[in-house]
XYZ file of C-alpha atoms in Angstrom:
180
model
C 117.841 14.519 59.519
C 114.968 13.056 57.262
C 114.580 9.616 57.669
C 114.569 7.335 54.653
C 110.859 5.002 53.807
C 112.523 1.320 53.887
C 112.692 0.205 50.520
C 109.926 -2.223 49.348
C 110.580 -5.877 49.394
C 110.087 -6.829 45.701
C 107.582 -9.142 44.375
C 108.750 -12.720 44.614
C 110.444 -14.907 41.966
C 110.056 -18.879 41.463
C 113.062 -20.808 41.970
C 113.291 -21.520 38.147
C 113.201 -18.148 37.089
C 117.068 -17.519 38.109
C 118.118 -21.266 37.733
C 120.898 -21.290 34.952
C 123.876 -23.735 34.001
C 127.396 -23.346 33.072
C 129.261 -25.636 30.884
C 132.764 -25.466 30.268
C 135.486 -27.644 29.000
C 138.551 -28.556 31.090
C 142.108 -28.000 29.195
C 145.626 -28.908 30.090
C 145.232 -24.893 31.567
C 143.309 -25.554 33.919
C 145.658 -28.699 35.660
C 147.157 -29.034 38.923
C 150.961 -30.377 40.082
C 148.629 -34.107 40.244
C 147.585 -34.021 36.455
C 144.091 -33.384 37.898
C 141.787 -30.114 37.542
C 142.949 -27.429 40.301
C 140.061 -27.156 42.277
C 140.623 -23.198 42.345
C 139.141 -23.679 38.679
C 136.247 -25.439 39.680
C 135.586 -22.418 42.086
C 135.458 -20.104 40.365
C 133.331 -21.505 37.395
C 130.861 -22.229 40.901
C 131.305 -18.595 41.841
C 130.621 -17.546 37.846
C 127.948 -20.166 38.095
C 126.310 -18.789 41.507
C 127.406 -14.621 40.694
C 124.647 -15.202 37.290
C 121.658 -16.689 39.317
C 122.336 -14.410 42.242
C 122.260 -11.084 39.615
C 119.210 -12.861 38.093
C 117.033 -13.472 41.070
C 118.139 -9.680 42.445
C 117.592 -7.615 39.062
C 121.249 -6.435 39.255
C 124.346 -6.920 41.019
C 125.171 -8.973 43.604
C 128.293 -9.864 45.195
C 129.799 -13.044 47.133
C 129.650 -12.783 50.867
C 130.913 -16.518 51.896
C 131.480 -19.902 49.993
C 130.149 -22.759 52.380
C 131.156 -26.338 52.005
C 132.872 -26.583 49.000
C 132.848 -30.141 48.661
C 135.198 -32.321 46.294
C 133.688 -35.490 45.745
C 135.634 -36.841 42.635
C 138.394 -35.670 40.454
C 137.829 -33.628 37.671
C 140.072 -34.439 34.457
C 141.277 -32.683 31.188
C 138.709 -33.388 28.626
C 135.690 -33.722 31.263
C 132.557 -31.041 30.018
C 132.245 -29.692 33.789
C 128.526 -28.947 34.297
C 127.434 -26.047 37.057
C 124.505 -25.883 37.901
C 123.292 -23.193 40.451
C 119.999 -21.870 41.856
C 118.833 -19.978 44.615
C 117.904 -21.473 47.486
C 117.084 -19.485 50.375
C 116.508 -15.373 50.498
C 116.596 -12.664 53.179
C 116.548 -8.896 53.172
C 119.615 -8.537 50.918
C 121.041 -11.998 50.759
C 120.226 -15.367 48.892
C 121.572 -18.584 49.317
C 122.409 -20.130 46.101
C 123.407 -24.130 46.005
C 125.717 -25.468 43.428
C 126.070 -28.726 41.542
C 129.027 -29.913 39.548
C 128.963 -32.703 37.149
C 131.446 -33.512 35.085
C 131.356 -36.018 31.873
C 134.158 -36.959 29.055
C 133.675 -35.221 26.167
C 133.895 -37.686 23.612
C 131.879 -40.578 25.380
C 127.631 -40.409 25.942
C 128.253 -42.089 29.836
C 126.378 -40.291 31.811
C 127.607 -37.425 33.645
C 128.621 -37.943 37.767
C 128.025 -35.521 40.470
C 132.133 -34.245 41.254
C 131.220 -31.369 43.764
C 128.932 -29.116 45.494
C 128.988 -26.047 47.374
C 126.792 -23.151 48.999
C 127.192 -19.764 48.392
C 125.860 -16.130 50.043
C 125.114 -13.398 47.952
C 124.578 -10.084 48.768
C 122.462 -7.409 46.484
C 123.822 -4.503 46.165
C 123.376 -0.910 44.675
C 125.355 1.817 42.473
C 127.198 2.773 45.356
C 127.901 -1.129 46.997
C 124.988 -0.659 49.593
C 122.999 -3.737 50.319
C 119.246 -3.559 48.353
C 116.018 -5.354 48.455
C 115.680 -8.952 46.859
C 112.462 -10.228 46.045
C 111.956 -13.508 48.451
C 112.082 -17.017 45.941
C 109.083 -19.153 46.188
C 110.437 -22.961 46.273
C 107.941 -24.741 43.393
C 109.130 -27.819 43.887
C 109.091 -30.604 47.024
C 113.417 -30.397 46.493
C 113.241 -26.954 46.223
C 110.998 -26.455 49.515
C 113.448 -28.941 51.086
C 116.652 -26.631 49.580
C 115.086 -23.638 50.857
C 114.903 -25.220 54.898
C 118.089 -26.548 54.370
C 119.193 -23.715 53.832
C 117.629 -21.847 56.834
C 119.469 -24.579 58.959
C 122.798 -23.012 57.323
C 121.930 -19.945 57.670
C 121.594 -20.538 61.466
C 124.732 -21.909 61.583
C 126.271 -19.182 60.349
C 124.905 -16.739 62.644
C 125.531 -18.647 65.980
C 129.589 -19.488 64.611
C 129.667 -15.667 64.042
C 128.452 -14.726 67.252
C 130.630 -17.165 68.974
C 133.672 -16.318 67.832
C 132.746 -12.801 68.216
C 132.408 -13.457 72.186
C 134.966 -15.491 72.164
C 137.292 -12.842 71.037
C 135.956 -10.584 73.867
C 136.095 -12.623 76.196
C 139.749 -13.244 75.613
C 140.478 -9.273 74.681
C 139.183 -8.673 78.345
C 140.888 -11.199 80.157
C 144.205 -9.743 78.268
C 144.827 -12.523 76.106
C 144.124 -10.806 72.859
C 146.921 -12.127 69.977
């Protein structure tokens, strides 16, 4: 069997090269049973949101691998322009990190607009035939984004010793004959 040259890390990208927004107007659609936005929508305008700047910073697709606190910090209302704002944060091999921002505002008053959630997301690059691929690393350009971008190693840390616990947890319990 030949082996395969491991594919080239591509050149890297500045945070604000991928950085987009997504607006989007809340209708009577997109309620809950409380007369409030579901917060389903509001997902998946942060997954729409956090999909673009993940395909941006990669050069092609990219698909979710885990949402990470989701956080709801006010209700979001029919008539409120809902804001998204996404970049990426963080970068690996074949992931990203992307960080979220939702801000809502009425649509017929100039207030300004108030933070109503946040999230983190994992992205993972992927080819023609769904195998991971090469993203170029992002270069943080500013002091928040070099802040994001250890934040973000922090999570990433997390994420990898709850994996691994659970995993030995689970065979731990699968040898002592207590596997569910």
């Amino acid at each position: 069997m030949i082996e395969q040259p491991a594919p080239e890390t591509p050149p890297g990208k500045p945070t604000a090269a991928s950085r987009t927004t997504l607006s989007h107007i809340m209708t009577a659609s997109d309620t809950n049973l409380l007369g409030t936005v579901h917060g389903g929508v509001i997902m998946k305008l942060v997954d729409d949101a956090a999909g673009a700047v993940a395909g941006r910073h990669s050069g092609g697709p990219a698909v979710t691998a885990s949402m990470d606190e989701m956080a709801f910090l006010e209700p979001v209302r029919v008539g409120d322009l809902v804001h998204v704002h996404a970049q990426v944060n963080w970068t690996g091999r074949s992931s990203m990190e992307v960080g979220v921002r939702v801000l809502a505002e009425r649509w017929n008053e100039s207030t300004p607009a108030t933070q109503v959630g946040s999230a983190y997301l994992v992205f993972a690059a992927v080819d023609e035939e769904g195998k991971p691929r090469p993203v170029p690393p992002v270069i943080p350009e500013t002091e928040r984004d070099k802040r994001r971008y250890q934040e973000a190693q922090i999570r990433r840390t997390h994420r990898l010793a709850r994996r691994r616990a659970i995993k030995e947890l689970r065979a731990k319990r699968a040898a002592e004959g207590i596997d569910d």
